[in-house]
């Protein structure tokens, strides 16, 4: 159902490519490594020993990590389509 100069299946390929890119980004996300901190890097509260053992290299307490995870991830999307409509947004 592609129109204009696009080949058949172009929309499906764009969707598949977007999904693949997002999965690759999520898999490459850095995990904590190295020595764990005894106190949170943000609020200076002590990090429980059980958390330090469970997550080697942890730098944040549970509250600060939850707050950071709740923040929206601001990143620019990729305009694969290049159509006038997608550029106007």
mmCIF file of N, CA and C in Angstrom:
data_model
loop_
_atom_site.group_PDB
_atom_site.id
_atom_site.type_symbol
_atom_site.label_atom_id
_atom_site.label_comp_id
_atom_site.label_asym_id
_atom_site.label_seq_id
_atom_site.Cartn_x
_atom_site.Cartn_y
_atom_site.Cartn_z
ATOM 1 N N UNK A 1 0.811 -1.180 0.000
ATOM 2 C CA UNK A 1 0.000 0.000 0.000
ATOM 3 C C UNK A 1 0.863 1.256 0.000
ATOM 4 N N UNK A 2 2.075 1.147 -0.437
ATOM 5 C CA UNK A 2 2.939 2.312 -0.506
ATOM 6 C C UNK A 2 2.490 3.216 -1.634
ATOM 7 N N UNK A 3 2.707 4.499 -1.461
ATOM 8 C CA UNK A 3 2.300 5.436 -2.497
ATOM 9 C C UNK A 3 3.488 6.234 -2.989
ATOM 10 N N UNK A 4 3.331 6.872 -4.131
ATOM 11 C CA UNK A 4 4.407 7.688 -4.675
ATOM 12 C C UNK A 4 5.581 6.837 -5.088
ATOM 13 N N UNK A 5 6.779 7.230 -4.647
ATOM 14 C CA UNK A 5 7.992 6.529 -5.044
ATOM 15 C C UNK A 5 8.364 5.389 -4.102
ATOM 16 N N UNK A 6 7.635 5.246 -3.012
ATOM 17 C CA UNK A 6 7.959 4.205 -2.031
ATOM 18 C C UNK A 6 7.578 2.832 -2.564
ATOM 19 N N UNK A 7 8.385 1.854 -2.245
ATOM 20 C CA UNK A 7 8.090 0.483 -2.670
ATOM 21 C C UNK A 7 7.075 -0.149 -1.731
ATOM 22 N N UNK A 8 6.469 -1.216 -2.155
ATOM 23 C CA UNK A 8 5.516 -1.931 -1.308
ATOM 24 C C UNK A 8 6.225 -2.446 -0.062
ATOM 25 N N UNK A 9 5.572 -2.281 1.077
ATOM 26 C CA UNK A 9 6.139 -2.739 2.336
ATOM 27 C C UNK A 9 7.065 -1.729 2.995
ATOM 28 N N UNK A 10 7.182 -0.529 2.426
ATOM 29 C CA UNK A 10 8.105 0.469 2.982
ATOM 30 C C UNK A 10 7.692 0.896 4.385
ATOM 31 N N UNK A 11 6.404 1.044 4.624
ATOM 32 C CA UNK A 11 5.936 1.457 5.943
ATOM 33 C C UNK A 11 6.261 0.378 6.970
ATOM 34 N N UNK A 12 6.032 -0.872 6.615
ATOM 35 C CA UNK A 12 6.356 -1.977 7.527
ATOM 36 C C UNK A 12 7.848 -2.012 7.829
ATOM 37 N N UNK A 13 8.673 -1.758 6.821
ATOM 38 C CA UNK A 13 10.119 -1.736 7.039
ATOM 39 C C UNK A 13 10.514 -0.606 7.985
ATOM 40 N N UNK A 14 9.864 0.541 7.867
ATOM 41 C CA UNK A 14 10.157 1.661 8.761
ATOM 42 C C UNK A 14 9.789 1.317 10.197
ATOM 43 N N UNK A 15 8.654 0.687 10.365
ATOM 44 C CA UNK A 15 8.219 0.291 11.705
ATOM 45 C C UNK A 15 9.183 -0.727 12.295
ATOM 46 N N UNK A 16 9.562 -1.713 11.503
ATOM 47 C CA UNK A 16 10.507 -2.744 11.962
ATOM 48 C C UNK A 16 11.850 -2.120 12.343
ATOM 49 N N UNK A 17 12.322 -1.164 11.533
ATOM 50 C CA UNK A 17 13.600 -0.511 11.817
ATOM 51 C C UNK A 17 13.519 0.301 13.112
ATOM 52 N N UNK A 18 12.407 0.980 13.326
ATOM 53 C CA UNK A 18 12.236 1.762 14.555
ATOM 54 C C UNK A 18 12.235 0.853 15.785
ATOM 55 N N UNK A 19 11.547 -0.261 15.688
ATOM 56 C CA UNK A 19 11.501 -1.218 16.794
ATOM 57 C C UNK A 19 12.888 -1.792 17.057
ATOM 58 N N UNK A 20 13.609 -2.147 16.001
ATOM 59 C CA UNK A 20 14.957 -2.698 16.156
ATOM 60 C C UNK A 20 15.895 -1.686 16.811
ATOM 61 N N UNK A 21 15.799 -0.421 16.382
ATOM 62 C CA UNK A 21 16.644 0.622 16.977
ATOM 63 C C UNK A 21 16.356 0.790 18.460
ATOM 64 N N UNK A 22 15.090 0.802 18.823
ATOM 65 C CA UNK A 22 14.719 0.985 20.228
ATOM 66 C C UNK A 22 15.176 -0.204 21.077
ATOM 67 N N UNK A 23 15.028 -1.419 20.562
ATOM 68 C CA UNK A 23 15.492 -2.596 21.297
ATOM 69 C C UNK A 23 17.006 -2.568 21.482
ATOM 70 N N UNK A 24 17.730 -2.161 20.448
ATOM 71 C CA UNK A 24 19.187 -2.067 20.554
ATOM 72 C C UNK A 24 19.578 -1.014 21.585
ATOM 73 N N UNK A 25 18.861 0.115 21.623
ATOM 74 C CA UNK A 25 19.152 1.162 22.600
ATOM 75 C C UNK A 25 18.919 0.661 24.018
ATOM 76 N N UNK A 26 17.829 -0.083 24.210
ATOM 77 C CA UNK A 26 17.522 -0.597 25.548
ATOM 78 C C UNK A 26 18.530 -1.643 25.990
ATOM 79 N N UNK A 27 18.980 -2.484 25.053
ATOM 80 C CA UNK A 27 19.942 -3.529 25.418
ATOM 81 C C UNK A 27 21.317 -2.954 25.730
ATOM 82 N N UNK A 28 21.651 -1.828 25.104
ATOM 83 C CA UNK A 28 22.970 -1.242 25.327
ATOM 84 C C UNK A 28 23.008 -0.327 26.540
ATOM 85 N N UNK A 29 21.891 -0.184 27.219
ATOM 86 C CA UNK A 29 21.825 0.688 28.390
ATOM 87 C C UNK A 29 22.841 0.229 29.432
ATOM 88 N N UNK A 30 23.569 1.181 29.968
ATOM 89 C CA UNK A 30 24.646 0.846 30.903
ATOM 90 C C UNK A 30 24.098 0.354 32.232
ATOM 91 N N UNK A 31 24.686 -0.683 32.717
ATOM 92 C CA UNK A 31 24.359 -1.234 34.025
ATOM 93 C C UNK A 31 25.454 -0.783 34.998
ATOM 94 N N UNK A 32 25.106 -0.666 36.289
ATOM 95 C CA UNK A 32 26.138 -0.285 37.264
ATOM 96 C C UNK A 32 27.270 -1.308 37.283
ATOM 97 N N UNK A 33 28.494 -0.817 37.431
ATOM 98 C CA UNK A 33 29.658 -1.694 37.505
ATOM 99 C C UNK A 33 30.608 -1.149 38.549
ATOM 100 N N UNK A 34 31.516 -1.983 38.996
ATOM 101 C CA UNK A 34 32.533 -1.553 39.951
ATOM 102 C C UNK A 34 32.059 -1.664 41.384
ATOM 103 N N UNK A 35 32.702 -0.890 42.244
ATOM 104 C CA UNK A 35 32.375 -0.922 43.667
ATOM 105 C C UNK A 35 31.117 -0.112 43.945
ATOM 106 N N UNK A 36 30.280 -0.641 44.808
ATOM 107 C CA UNK A 36 29.081 0.077 45.226
ATOM 108 C C UNK A 36 29.454 1.168 46.223
ATOM 109 N N UNK A 37 28.683 2.238 46.200
ATOM 110 C CA UNK A 37 28.863 3.284 47.201
ATOM 111 C C UNK A 37 28.133 2.897 48.478
ATOM 112 N N UNK A 38 28.624 3.348 49.605
ATOM 113 C CA UNK A 38 27.937 3.078 50.869
ATOM 114 C C UNK A 38 26.832 4.098 51.111
ATOM 115 N N UNK A 39 26.967 5.290 50.487
ATOM 116 C CA UNK A 39 25.959 6.339 50.617
ATOM 117 C C UNK A 39 25.545 6.815 49.223
ATOM 118 N N UNK A 40 24.297 7.202 49.088
ATOM 119 C CA UNK A 40 23.723 7.625 47.816
ATOM 120 C C UNK A 40 24.482 8.825 47.243
ATOM 121 N N UNK A 41 24.723 8.799 45.936
ATOM 122 C CA UNK A 41 25.434 9.889 45.269
ATOM 123 C C UNK A 41 24.581 11.156 45.185
ATOM 124 N N UNK A 42 23.267 11.033 45.275
ATOM 125 C CA UNK A 42 22.387 12.200 45.175
ATOM 126 C C UNK A 42 22.018 12.785 46.538
ATOM 127 N N UNK A 43 21.542 11.936 47.445
ATOM 128 C CA UNK A 43 20.998 12.457 48.715
ATOM 129 C C UNK A 43 21.864 12.149 49.936
ATOM 130 N N UNK A 44 22.935 11.387 49.772
ATOM 131 C CA UNK A 44 23.867 11.046 50.862
ATOM 132 C C UNK A 44 23.273 10.127 51.931
ATOM 133 N N UNK A 45 22.101 9.547 51.680
ATOM 134 C CA UNK A 45 21.526 8.572 52.613
ATOM 135 C C UNK A 45 22.282 7.251 52.460
ATOM 136 N N UNK A 46 22.390 6.461 53.528
ATOM 137 C CA UNK A 46 23.081 5.166 53.419
ATOM 138 C C UNK A 46 22.329 4.208 52.483
ATOM 139 N N UNK A 47 23.089 3.470 51.691
ATOM 140 C CA UNK A 47 22.508 2.440 50.819
ATOM 141 C C UNK A 47 22.569 1.126 51.590
ATOM 142 N N UNK A 48 21.417 0.433 51.740
ATOM 143 C CA UNK A 48 21.417 -0.824 52.492
ATOM 144 C C UNK A 48 22.388 -1.847 51.889
ATOM 145 N N UNK A 49 22.994 -2.630 52.771
ATOM 146 C CA UNK A 49 23.973 -3.624 52.328
ATOM 147 C C UNK A 49 23.362 -4.631 51.367
ATOM 148 N N UNK A 50 22.110 -5.020 51.606
ATOM 149 C CA UNK A 50 21.455 -5.988 50.714
ATOM 150 C C UNK A 50 21.370 -5.445 49.290
ATOM 151 N N UNK A 51 21.098 -4.148 49.149
ATOM 152 C CA UNK A 51 21.039 -3.540 47.812
ATOM 153 C C UNK A 51 22.428 -3.508 47.169
ATOM 154 N N UNK A 52 23.448 -3.199 47.946
ATOM 155 C CA UNK A 52 24.816 -3.155 47.417
ATOM 156 C C UNK A 52 25.280 -4.529 46.955
ATOM 157 N N UNK A 53 24.829 -5.575 47.649
ATOM 158 C CA UNK A 53 25.195 -6.946 47.258
ATOM 159 C C UNK A 53 24.406 -7.375 46.016
ATOM 160 N N UNK A 54 23.113 -7.017 45.985
ATOM 161 C CA UNK A 54 22.255 -7.431 44.876
ATOM 162 C C UNK A 54 22.621 -6.744 43.564
ATOM 163 N N UNK A 55 23.063 -5.474 43.640
ATOM 164 C CA UNK A 55 23.385 -4.707 42.431
ATOM 165 C C UNK A 55 24.811 -4.178 42.568
ATOM 166 N N UNK A 56 25.800 -4.951 42.120
ATOM 167 C CA UNK A 56 27.186 -4.481 42.224
ATOM 168 C C UNK A 56 27.366 -3.168 41.451
ATOM 169 N N UNK A 57 27.988 -2.200 42.085
ATOM 170 C CA UNK A 57 28.233 -0.919 41.441
ATOM 171 C C UNK A 57 27.120 0.099 41.619
ATOM 172 N N UNK A 58 26.164 -0.202 42.498
ATOM 173 C CA UNK A 58 25.036 0.718 42.697
ATOM 174 C C UNK A 58 25.534 2.032 43.297
ATOM 175 N N UNK A 59 24.968 3.137 42.805
ATOM 176 C CA UNK A 59 25.387 4.462 43.258
ATOM 177 C C UNK A 59 24.251 5.246 43.908
ATOM 178 N N UNK A 60 22.995 4.793 43.738
ATOM 179 C CA UNK A 60 21.841 5.516 44.244
ATOM 180 C C UNK A 60 21.019 4.659 45.194
ATOM 181 N N UNK A 61 20.379 5.318 46.157
ATOM 182 C CA UNK A 61 19.442 4.615 47.032
ATOM 183 C C UNK A 61 18.170 4.302 46.230
ATOM 184 N N UNK A 62 17.295 3.529 46.809
ATOM 185 C CA UNK A 62 16.076 3.114 46.104
ATOM 186 C C UNK A 62 15.212 4.316 45.748
ATOM 187 N N UNK A 63 15.050 5.270 46.664
ATOM 188 C CA UNK A 63 14.203 6.436 46.399
ATOM 189 C C UNK A 63 14.750 7.274 45.242
ATOM 190 N N UNK A 64 16.041 7.560 45.244
ATOM 191 C CA UNK A 64 16.632 8.373 44.178
ATOM 192 C C UNK A 64 16.610 7.630 42.837
ATOM 193 N N UNK A 65 16.839 6.316 42.868
ATOM 194 C CA UNK A 65 16.787 5.538 41.632
ATOM 195 C C UNK A 65 15.365 5.523 41.071
ATOM 196 N N UNK A 66 14.368 5.402 41.947
ATOM 197 C CA UNK A 66 12.973 5.424 41.502
ATOM 198 C C UNK A 66 12.608 6.773 40.906
ATOM 199 N N UNK A 67 13.060 7.855 41.552
ATOM 200 C CA UNK A 67 12.801 9.202 41.024
ATOM 201 C C UNK A 67 13.440 9.391 39.653
ATOM 202 N N UNK A 68 14.671 8.921 39.508
ATOM 203 C CA UNK A 68 15.369 9.068 38.226
ATOM 204 C C UNK A 68 14.700 8.228 37.140
ATOM 205 N N UNK A 69 14.249 7.031 37.478
ATOM 206 C CA UNK A 69 13.585 6.174 36.490
ATOM 207 C C UNK A 69 12.232 6.729 36.075
ATOM 208 N N UNK A 70 11.578 7.488 36.972
ATOM 209 C CA UNK A 70 10.252 8.028 36.670
ATOM 210 C C UNK A 70 10.317 9.229 35.732
ATOM 211 N N UNK A 71 11.476 9.885 35.643
ATOM 212 C CA UNK A 71 11.621 11.043 34.753
ATOM 213 C C UNK A 71 11.551 10.590 33.300
ATOM 214 N N UNK A 72 10.893 11.379 32.449
ATOM 215 C CA UNK A 72 10.831 11.005 31.030
ATOM 216 C C UNK A 72 12.210 11.094 30.389
ATOM 217 N N UNK A 73 12.462 10.182 29.486
ATOM 218 C CA UNK A 73 13.731 10.132 28.762
ATOM 219 C C UNK A 73 13.617 11.057 27.553
ATOM 220 N N UNK A 74 14.252 12.228 27.625
ATOM 221 C CA UNK A 74 14.164 13.189 26.535
ATOM 222 C C UNK A 74 15.212 12.857 25.476
ATOM 223 N N UNK A 75 14.759 12.411 24.351
ATOM 224 C CA UNK A 75 15.669 12.146 23.242
ATOM 225 C C UNK A 75 14.924 12.423 21.952
ATOM 226 N N UNK A 76 15.629 12.808 20.966
ATOM 227 C CA UNK A 76 15.015 13.143 19.685
ATOM 228 C C UNK A 76 14.685 11.897 18.889
ATOM 229 N N UNK A 77 13.566 11.940 18.229
ATOM 230 C CA UNK A 77 13.187 10.829 17.367
ATOM 231 C C UNK A 77 13.857 10.947 16.013
ATOM 232 N N UNK A 78 13.847 9.883 15.291
ATOM 233 C CA UNK A 78 14.442 9.867 13.961
ATOM 234 C C UNK A 78 13.323 9.996 12.940
ATOM 235 N N UNK A 79 13.446 10.956 12.061
ATOM 236 C CA UNK A 79 12.474 11.146 11.002
ATOM 237 C C UNK A 79 12.864 10.258 9.829
ATOM 238 N N UNK A 80 12.380 9.038 9.824
ATOM 239 C CA UNK A 80 12.718 8.105 8.754
ATOM 240 C C UNK A 80 11.953 8.417 7.478
ATOM 241 N N UNK A 81 10.817 9.015 7.642
ATOM 242 C CA UNK A 81 9.932 9.171 6.512
ATOM 243 C C UNK A 81 10.322 10.340 5.620
ATOM 244 N N UNK A 82 10.628 11.464 6.208
ATOM 245 C CA UNK A 82 11.045 12.615 5.432
ATOM 246 C C UNK A 82 9.916 13.310 4.698
ATOM 247 N N UNK A 83 8.680 13.002 5.016
ATOM 248 C CA UNK A 83 7.573 13.646 4.327
ATOM 249 C C UNK A 83 7.307 15.015 4.935
ATOM 250 N N UNK A 84 6.597 15.846 4.191
ATOM 251 C CA UNK A 84 6.299 17.185 4.677
ATOM 252 C C UNK A 84 5.500 17.137 5.969
ATOM 253 N N UNK A 85 4.539 16.213 6.094
ATOM 254 C CA UNK A 85 3.721 16.114 7.295
ATOM 255 C C UNK A 85 4.554 15.817 8.531
ATOM 256 N N UNK A 86 5.531 14.913 8.417
ATOM 257 C CA UNK A 86 6.318 14.547 9.584
ATOM 258 C C UNK A 86 7.283 15.671 9.966
ATOM 259 N N UNK A 87 7.645 16.555 9.038
ATOM 260 C CA UNK A 87 8.537 17.656 9.345
ATOM 261 C C UNK A 87 7.819 18.834 9.983
ATOM 262 N N UNK A 88 6.507 18.885 9.845
ATOM 263 C CA UNK A 88 5.738 19.982 10.398
ATOM 264 C C UNK A 88 5.447 19.821 11.880
ATOM 265 N N UNK A 89 5.638 18.636 12.437
ATOM 266 C CA UNK A 89 5.297 18.381 13.837
ATOM 267 C C UNK A 89 6.264 19.015 14.776
#
